[in-house]
Short mmCIF file of C-alpha atoms in Angstrom, two decimals:
data_model
loop_
_atom_site.label_atom_id
_atom_site.label_comp_id
_atom_site.label_asym_id
_atom_site.label_seq_id
_atom_site.Cartn_x
_atom_site.Cartn_y
_atom_site.Cartn_z
CA UNK A 1 -30.34 47.81 55.74
CA UNK A 2 -30.01 48.03 52.03
CA UNK A 3 -27.98 45.99 49.62
CA UNK A 4 -26.08 47.63 46.82
CA UNK A 5 -26.26 46.14 43.36
CA UNK A 6 -22.98 46.06 41.51
CA UNK A 7 -23.38 46.47 37.77
CA UNK A 8 -20.52 45.24 35.64
CA UNK A 9 -18.91 47.95 33.60
CA UNK A 10 -18.49 45.80 30.45
CA UNK A 11 -19.47 42.43 29.02
CA UNK A 12 -17.72 39.52 30.71
CA UNK A 13 -16.55 36.44 28.87
CA UNK A 14 -14.77 33.21 29.75
CA UNK A 15 -13.04 33.05 26.37
CA UNK A 16 -9.64 34.60 25.89
CA UNK A 17 -8.21 36.14 22.78
CA UNK A 18 -8.08 33.85 19.78
CA UNK A 19 -6.51 33.98 16.37
CA UNK A 20 -8.91 34.43 13.44
CA UNK A 21 -9.78 31.39 11.33
CA UNK A 22 -7.70 32.66 8.44
CA UNK A 23 -4.55 32.98 10.55
CA UNK A 24 -3.10 29.49 9.74
CA UNK A 25 -3.49 30.16 6.01
CA UNK A 26 -1.85 33.57 6.34
CA UNK A 27 1.05 32.06 8.30
CA UNK A 28 1.43 29.33 5.66
CA UNK A 29 1.51 31.87 2.81
CA UNK A 30 4.02 34.01 4.68
CA UNK A 31 6.19 30.98 5.42
CA UNK A 32 6.21 29.91 1.77
CA UNK A 33 7.05 33.44 0.58
CA UNK A 34 9.82 33.77 3.16
CA UNK A 35 11.23 30.35 2.26
CA UNK A 36 11.33 31.27 -1.43
CA UNK A 37 13.11 34.50 -0.58
CA UNK A 38 15.63 32.69 1.62
CA UNK A 39 16.19 30.06 -1.06
CA UNK A 40 16.76 32.59 -3.81
CA UNK A 41 19.02 34.74 -1.64
CA UNK A 42 20.98 31.73 -0.42
CA UNK A 43 21.34 30.16 -3.86
CA UNK A 44 19.29 27.07 -2.99
CA UNK A 45 17.98 25.60 -6.24
CA UNK A 46 16.20 22.57 -4.77
CA UNK A 47 12.48 22.97 -4.18
CA UNK A 48 12.72 20.29 -1.52
CA UNK A 49 14.95 22.60 0.50
CA UNK A 50 12.49 25.45 0.00
CA UNK A 51 9.67 23.22 1.25
CA UNK A 52 11.58 22.16 4.36
CA UNK A 53 12.43 25.77 5.16
CA UNK A 54 8.77 26.75 4.69
CA UNK A 55 7.64 23.92 6.99
CA UNK A 56 10.10 24.98 9.70
CA UNK A 57 9.08 28.63 9.39
CA UNK A 58 5.40 27.65 9.57
CA UNK A 59 5.91 25.71 12.81
CA UNK A 60 7.99 28.45 14.41
CA UNK A 61 5.65 31.20 13.23
CA UNK A 62 2.55 29.38 14.43
CA UNK A 63 3.98 28.82 17.88
CA UNK A 64 5.29 32.36 18.23
CA UNK A 65 2.11 34.12 17.08
CA UNK A 66 -0.19 31.77 19.03
CA UNK A 67 1.88 32.29 22.19
CA UNK A 68 1.68 36.06 21.86
CA UNK A 69 -2.06 36.17 21.22
CA UNK A 70 -3.57 33.08 22.90
CA UNK A 71 -1.00 32.01 25.47
CA UNK A 72 1.34 29.04 25.76
CA UNK A 73 -1.37 26.48 26.49
CA UNK A 74 -3.29 27.16 23.28
CA UNK A 75 -0.03 27.56 21.39
CA UNK A 76 0.96 23.99 22.29
CA UNK A 77 -2.35 22.73 20.90
CA UNK A 78 -1.83 24.65 17.69
CA UNK A 79 1.76 23.48 17.28
CA UNK A 80 0.65 19.86 17.68
CA UNK A 81 -1.99 20.36 14.98
CA UNK A 82 0.61 22.04 12.78
CA UNK A 83 2.97 19.09 13.18
CA UNK A 84 0.21 16.75 11.96
CA UNK A 85 -0.47 18.90 8.89
CA UNK A 86 3.22 19.27 8.06
CA UNK A 87 3.76 15.51 8.38
CA UNK A 88 0.73 14.93 6.14
CA UNK A 89 2.09 17.27 3.47
CA UNK A 90 5.57 15.73 3.68
CA UNK A 91 3.98 12.34 2.96
CA UNK A 92 1.54 13.48 0.26
CA UNK A 93 3.74 15.82 -1.77
CA UNK A 94 6.31 13.16 -2.84
CA UNK A 95 3.49 10.73 -3.65
CA UNK A 96 1.62 13.32 -5.71
CA UNK A 97 4.87 14.28 -7.45
CA UNK A 98 5.57 10.63 -8.28
CA UNK A 99 2.10 10.07 -9.71
CA UNK A 100 2.24 13.30 -11.70
CA UNK A 101 5.65 12.48 -13.18
CA UNK A 102 4.52 8.96 -14.08
CA UNK A 103 1.35 10.20 -15.76
CA UNK A 104 3.13 12.95 -17.73
CA UNK A 105 5.86 10.63 -18.98
CA UNK A 106 3.75 7.48 -19.29
CA UNK A 107 1.00 8.79 -21.56
CA UNK A 108 3.43 9.33 -24.44
CA UNK A 109 3.12 5.76 -25.74
CA UNK A 110 0.27 4.39 -23.63
CA UNK A 111 -2.51 3.47 -26.04
CA UNK A 112 -4.53 0.46 -27.16
CA UNK A 113 -1.73 -0.78 -29.40
CA UNK A 114 0.74 -0.65 -26.50
CA UNK A 115 -1.61 -2.68 -24.29
CA UNK A 116 -2.44 -5.35 -26.88
CA UNK A 117 0.97 -6.11 -28.42
CA UNK A 118 4.17 -7.67 -27.14
CA UNK A 119 7.76 -6.73 -27.85
CA UNK A 120 8.23 -9.71 -30.16
CA UNK A 121 11.03 -8.96 -32.60
CA UNK A 122 11.14 -5.26 -31.65
CA UNK A 123 14.53 -4.36 -30.20
CA UNK A 124 14.69 -2.37 -26.98
CA UNK A 125 16.24 0.56 -28.83
CA UNK A 126 13.49 0.65 -31.47
CA UNK A 127 10.08 2.33 -31.18
CA UNK A 128 6.92 0.25 -31.08
CA UNK A 129 6.12 -2.88 -29.14
CA UNK A 130 3.87 -3.22 -26.13
CA UNK A 131 3.27 -4.85 -22.76
CA UNK A 132 0.59 -7.44 -23.48
CA UNK A 133 2.99 -10.31 -22.71
CA UNK A 134 4.01 -8.61 -19.45
CA UNK A 135 0.41 -8.01 -18.38
CA UNK A 136 -0.46 -11.65 -19.10
CA UNK A 137 2.55 -12.87 -17.14
CA UNK A 138 1.77 -10.63 -14.16
CA UNK A 139 -1.86 -11.73 -14.02
CA UNK A 140 -0.93 -15.43 -14.18
CA UNK A 141 1.91 -15.24 -11.67
CA UNK A 142 0.02 -13.10 -9.16
CA UNK A 143 -3.15 -15.16 -9.67
CA UNK A 144 -1.35 -18.45 -8.94
CA UNK A 145 0.36 -16.91 -5.93
CA UNK A 146 -3.04 -15.80 -4.61
CA UNK A 147 -4.53 -19.26 -5.12
CA UNK A 148 -1.68 -20.71 -3.06
CA UNK A 149 -1.26 -18.06 -0.35
CA UNK A 150 -4.83 -16.94 0.36
CA UNK A 151 -6.27 -20.30 1.55
CA UNK A 152 -3.14 -21.17 3.53
CA UNK A 153 -3.04 -17.72 5.14
CA UNK A 154 -6.73 -17.70 6.04
CA UNK A 155 -6.64 -21.23 7.48
CA UNK A 156 -3.51 -20.41 9.49
CA UNK A 157 -5.18 -17.33 10.93
CA UNK A 158 -8.28 -19.38 11.82
CA UNK A 159 -6.09 -21.86 13.67
CA UNK A 160 -4.25 -19.14 15.59
CA UNK A 161 -7.45 -17.35 16.66
CA UNK A 162 -9.89 -20.21 17.15
CA UNK A 163 -7.76 -23.23 18.05
CA UNK A 164 -4.19 -22.12 18.71
CA UNK A 165 -2.89 -22.75 22.21
CA UNK A 166 0.51 -23.57 23.64
CA UNK A 167 3.95 -23.69 22.08
CA UNK A 168 2.85 -24.55 18.54
CA UNK A 169 0.72 -21.43 18.29
CA UNK A 170 3.58 -19.30 19.64
CA UNK A 171 6.01 -20.84 17.17
CA UNK A 172 3.68 -20.19 14.22
CA UNK A 173 3.16 -16.59 15.33
CA UNK A 174 6.92 -16.10 15.65
CA UNK A 175 7.67 -17.45 12.18
CA UNK A 176 4.85 -15.40 10.65
CA UNK A 177 6.38 -12.28 12.18
CA UNK A 178 9.79 -13.24 10.81
CA UNK A 179 8.39 -13.93 7.33
CA UNK A 180 6.67 -10.54 7.29
CA UNK A 181 10.03 -8.79 7.31
CA UNK A 182 12.12 -10.98 5.01
CA UNK A 183 13.40 -9.30 1.82
CA UNK A 184 11.83 -10.47 -1.41
CA UNK A 185 15.21 -11.55 -2.75
CA UNK A 186 15.45 -14.14 0.04
CA UNK A 187 12.20 -15.77 -1.06
CA UNK A 188 13.51 -15.81 -4.61
CA UNK A 189 16.79 -17.41 -3.56
CA UNK A 190 14.91 -20.10 -1.62
CA UNK A 191 12.88 -21.12 -4.67
CA UNK A 192 15.99 -20.81 -6.86
CA UNK A 193 17.84 -23.28 -4.63
CA UNK A 194 15.02 -25.79 -5.11
CA UNK A 195 15.12 -25.24 -8.86
CA UNK A 196 18.86 -25.88 -8.92
CA UNK A 197 18.42 -29.07 -6.88
CA UNK A 198 15.95 -30.46 -9.42
CA UNK A 199 17.76 -28.96 -12.45
CA UNK A 200 14.77 -26.86 -13.53
CA UNK A 201 14.71 -24.02 -16.07
CA UNK A 202 13.14 -20.60 -15.29
CA UNK A 203 9.34 -20.57 -15.57
CA UNK A 204 6.45 -18.41 -14.39
CA UNK A 205 5.16 -20.69 -11.63
CA UNK A 206 8.52 -20.45 -9.83
CA UNK A 207 7.91 -16.72 -9.49
CA UNK A 208 4.42 -17.44 -8.19
CA UNK A 209 5.87 -19.63 -5.43
CA UNK A 210 8.20 -16.85 -4.31
CA UNK A 211 5.37 -14.30 -4.41
CA UNK A 212 3.17 -16.67 -2.39
CA UNK A 213 5.85 -16.82 0.32
CA UNK A 214 5.79 -13.03 0.52
CA UNK A 215 2.00 -12.87 0.48
CA UNK A 216 1.22 -15.50 3.14
CA UNK A 217 2.33 -13.60 6.27
CA UNK A 218 0.39 -10.50 5.19
CA UNK A 219 -2.76 -12.56 4.72
CA UNK A 220 -2.26 -14.31 8.08
CA UNK A 221 -1.79 -11.06 9.97
CA UNK A 222 -4.70 -9.20 8.36
CA UNK A 223 -7.08 -12.17 8.68
CA UNK A 224 -6.06 -12.74 12.29
CA UNK A 225 -6.90 -9.16 13.22
CA UNK A 226 -10.27 -9.35 11.46
CA UNK A 227 -11.19 -12.59 13.25
CA UNK A 228 -10.30 -11.06 16.60
CA UNK A 229 -12.81 -8.26 15.96
CA UNK A 230 -15.71 -10.73 15.83
CA UNK A 231 -17.50 -10.53 19.23
CA UNK A 232 -17.18 -13.67 21.35
CA UNK A 233 -20.90 -13.40 22.12
CA UNK A 234 -21.66 -14.52 18.57
CA UNK A 235 -19.51 -17.61 18.99
CA UNK A 236 -21.01 -18.39 22.39
CA UNK A 237 -24.57 -17.98 21.11
CA UNK A 238 -23.90 -20.38 18.26
CA UNK A 239 -22.20 -22.94 20.49
CA UNK A 240 -25.03 -22.67 23.01
CA UNK A 241 -27.42 -23.88 20.31
CA UNK A 242 -25.39 -27.05 19.95
CA UNK A 243 -23.73 -26.08 16.67
CA UNK A 244 -20.23 -27.59 16.24
CA UNK A 245 -17.27 -25.24 16.41
CA UNK A 246 -16.21 -25.78 12.81
CA UNK A 247 -19.71 -24.91 11.64
CA UNK A 248 -19.76 -21.84 13.89
CA UNK A 249 -16.54 -20.64 12.27
CA UNK A 250 -17.88 -21.34 8.80
CA UNK A 251 -21.36 -19.85 9.24
CA UNK A 252 -20.87 -17.14 11.87
CA UNK A 253 -17.26 -16.02 12.26
CA UNK A 254 -16.18 -15.94 8.62
CA UNK A 255 -19.31 -14.22 7.24
CA UNK A 256 -18.98 -11.55 9.93
CA UNK A 257 -15.36 -10.78 9.04
CA UNK A 258 -15.39 -11.57 5.32
CA UNK A 259 -15.18 -7.89 4.34
CA UNK A 260 -11.96 -7.28 6.28
CA UNK A 261 -10.47 -10.60 5.20
CA UNK A 262 -11.11 -9.84 1.54
CA UNK A 263 -9.64 -6.38 1.94
CA UNK A 264 -6.49 -7.83 3.49
CA UNK A 265 -6.12 -10.33 0.64
CA UNK A 266 -6.57 -7.61 -1.99
CA UNK A 267 -3.97 -5.39 -0.31
CA UNK A 268 -1.52 -8.30 -0.09
CA UNK A 269 -2.03 -8.87 -3.83
CA UNK A 270 -1.22 -5.21 -4.43
CA UNK A 271 1.90 -5.62 -2.30
CA UNK A 272 3.36 -8.51 -4.34
CA UNK A 273 2.35 -7.19 -7.76
CA UNK A 274 5.31 -4.82 -7.92
CA UNK A 275 7.99 -7.26 -6.76
CA UNK A 276 10.88 -7.48 -9.20
CA UNK A 277 13.73 -9.40 -7.55
CA UNK A 278 12.05 -12.85 -7.34
CA UNK A 279 10.80 -12.56 -10.92
CA UNK A 280 14.24 -11.53 -12.14
CA UNK A 281 15.80 -14.60 -10.53
CA UNK A 282 13.15 -17.19 -11.35
CA UNK A 283 11.26 -16.07 -14.47
CA UNK A 284 13.95 -14.20 -16.43
CA UNK A 285 11.58 -12.38 -18.78
CA UNK A 286 10.48 -13.06 -22.32
CA UNK A 287 9.87 -10.66 -25.21
CA UNK A 288 7.32 -13.04 -26.73
CA UNK A 289 3.89 -14.10 -25.43
CA UNK A 290 4.06 -17.16 -23.19
CA UNK A 291 0.65 -18.04 -21.79
CA UNK A 292 1.92 -21.19 -20.03
CA UNK A 293 3.33 -20.30 -16.59
CA UNK A 294 4.53 -23.88 -16.05
CA UNK A 295 6.99 -23.97 -18.94
CA UNK A 296 9.55 -21.51 -20.21
CA UNK A 297 10.55 -17.98 -19.29
CA UNK A 298 7.75 -15.46 -18.89
CA UNK A 299 7.47 -11.69 -18.67
CA UNK A 300 5.91 -9.53 -15.94
CA UNK A 301 5.29 -5.82 -15.59
CA UNK A 302 7.92 -5.07 -12.88
CA UNK A 303 10.56 -7.04 -14.78
CA UNK A 304 9.57 -5.36 -18.06
CA UNK A 305 9.99 -1.92 -16.47
CA UNK A 306 13.41 -2.85 -15.12
CA UNK A 307 14.62 -4.27 -18.43
CA UNK A 308 13.36 -1.35 -20.49
CA UNK A 309 14.89 1.22 -18.15
CA UNK A 310 18.18 -0.70 -17.99
CA UNK A 311 18.33 -0.71 -21.80
CA UNK A 312 17.14 2.87 -22.25
CA UNK A 313 20.63 4.38 -22.60
CA UNK A 314 20.55 6.39 -25.79
CA UNK A 315 17.01 5.22 -26.62
CA UNK A 316 14.01 7.35 -25.87
CA UNK A 317 11.67 4.58 -27.00
CA UNK A 318 12.71 2.18 -24.23
CA UNK A 319 12.57 5.02 -21.70
CA UNK A 320 9.00 5.91 -22.74
CA UNK A 321 7.92 2.26 -22.64
CA UNK A 322 9.30 1.93 -19.09
CA UNK A 323 7.26 4.93 -17.92
CA UNK A 324 4.12 3.71 -19.70
CA UNK A 325 4.45 0.29 -18.08
CA UNK A 326 4.97 1.98 -14.71
CA UNK A 327 1.75 3.94 -15.19
CA UNK A 328 -0.08 0.72 -16.08
CA UNK A 329 1.27 -0.99 -12.95
CA UNK A 330 0.25 1.94 -10.73
CA UNK A 331 -3.23 1.91 -12.28
CA UNK A 332 -3.51 -1.83 -11.62
CA UNK A 333 -2.49 -1.47 -7.97
CA UNK A 334 -4.81 1.52 -7.55
CA UNK A 335 -7.67 -0.53 -9.01
CA UNK A 336 -7.00 -3.32 -6.51
CA UNK A 337 -7.10 -0.82 -3.64
CA UNK A 338 -10.39 0.64 -4.89
CA UNK A 339 -11.87 -2.85 -5.16
CA UNK A 340 -10.72 -3.61 -1.62
CA UNK A 341 -12.35 -0.44 -0.31
CA UNK A 342 -15.53 -1.22 -2.19
CA UNK A 343 -15.72 -4.73 -0.77
CA UNK A 344 -15.02 -3.44 2.74
CA UNK A 345 -17.83 -0.89 2.45
CA UNK A 346 -20.18 -3.44 0.89
CA UNK A 347 -19.58 -6.01 3.62
CA UNK A 348 -19.42 -3.52 6.49
CA UNK A 349 -22.04 -4.07 9.24
CA UNK A 350 -25.19 -2.13 8.56
CA UNK A 351 -25.84 0.64 11.09
CA UNK A 352 -29.00 2.53 11.87
CA UNK A 353 -32.24 2.07 13.71
#
């Protein structure tokens, strides 16, 4: 009895047909070209409309071509990936456009003179002047707000994570959540009501108090999440050695999470730096240099931008100063974010063997 050996006629494979690696790029180029053609033929002058049409065509084209070549199962995977990329581009393109417009329009008057001089006696409709007084006011107001909000926020988060139990902890958590979503104008009105009760004039520290109210819930939430990431084994090991709980928090918990806590504080600073409404209500603005935040009206970068743009009708000088101040503010916030990332990387746990 003999057994016959069956030889396959061709190479067998478990992999089905797949689109080439360059297919998504080709579909994207075709979608953009088709969208431009549709926009021109339909009389659509907005590039935003062209972009939305191109995104829709890219999604439809990807699904249709992938279904025909690879099957519905692989087409669903590709369409999900395409949705992610389209969402990413929809988020990045406006941001890149904003930064590009600010840089192009802001560099016209942004120089050393602009950064080291105040408006002084320069009228809003006249060329010249600078933002030194606004930079000084922003640094003082945001700095005082940080000095107030950062310790209170960190200590509140420590209480909620390490000590908080029962109704008091739930009440604090509830009010922190509520404060996270309050509009900035509400914080300004609260401080303004106190100023009216005590018959006080506008001054820089009043703006710092309103900014501190806005900053505190962000610090509490970010610090709370960082403290929760500290393994309980570290706390238990410290307590097992007879070390008091407060010392364990100070020497074990906080050093372990200091990178994330610092990052959260820096990001909260970046969040309040651009607030305009509380400053407009409480600080009022000042064309001259006022280095004392506890007496008299004071300038700030967001308020300076608002005032210059509001007075820019018929004056290109005020318009250019507003864009230059906007570019300075964006650079300041970007610097804070870079510092936060650097601290997070510096304090990140060391990995390796």
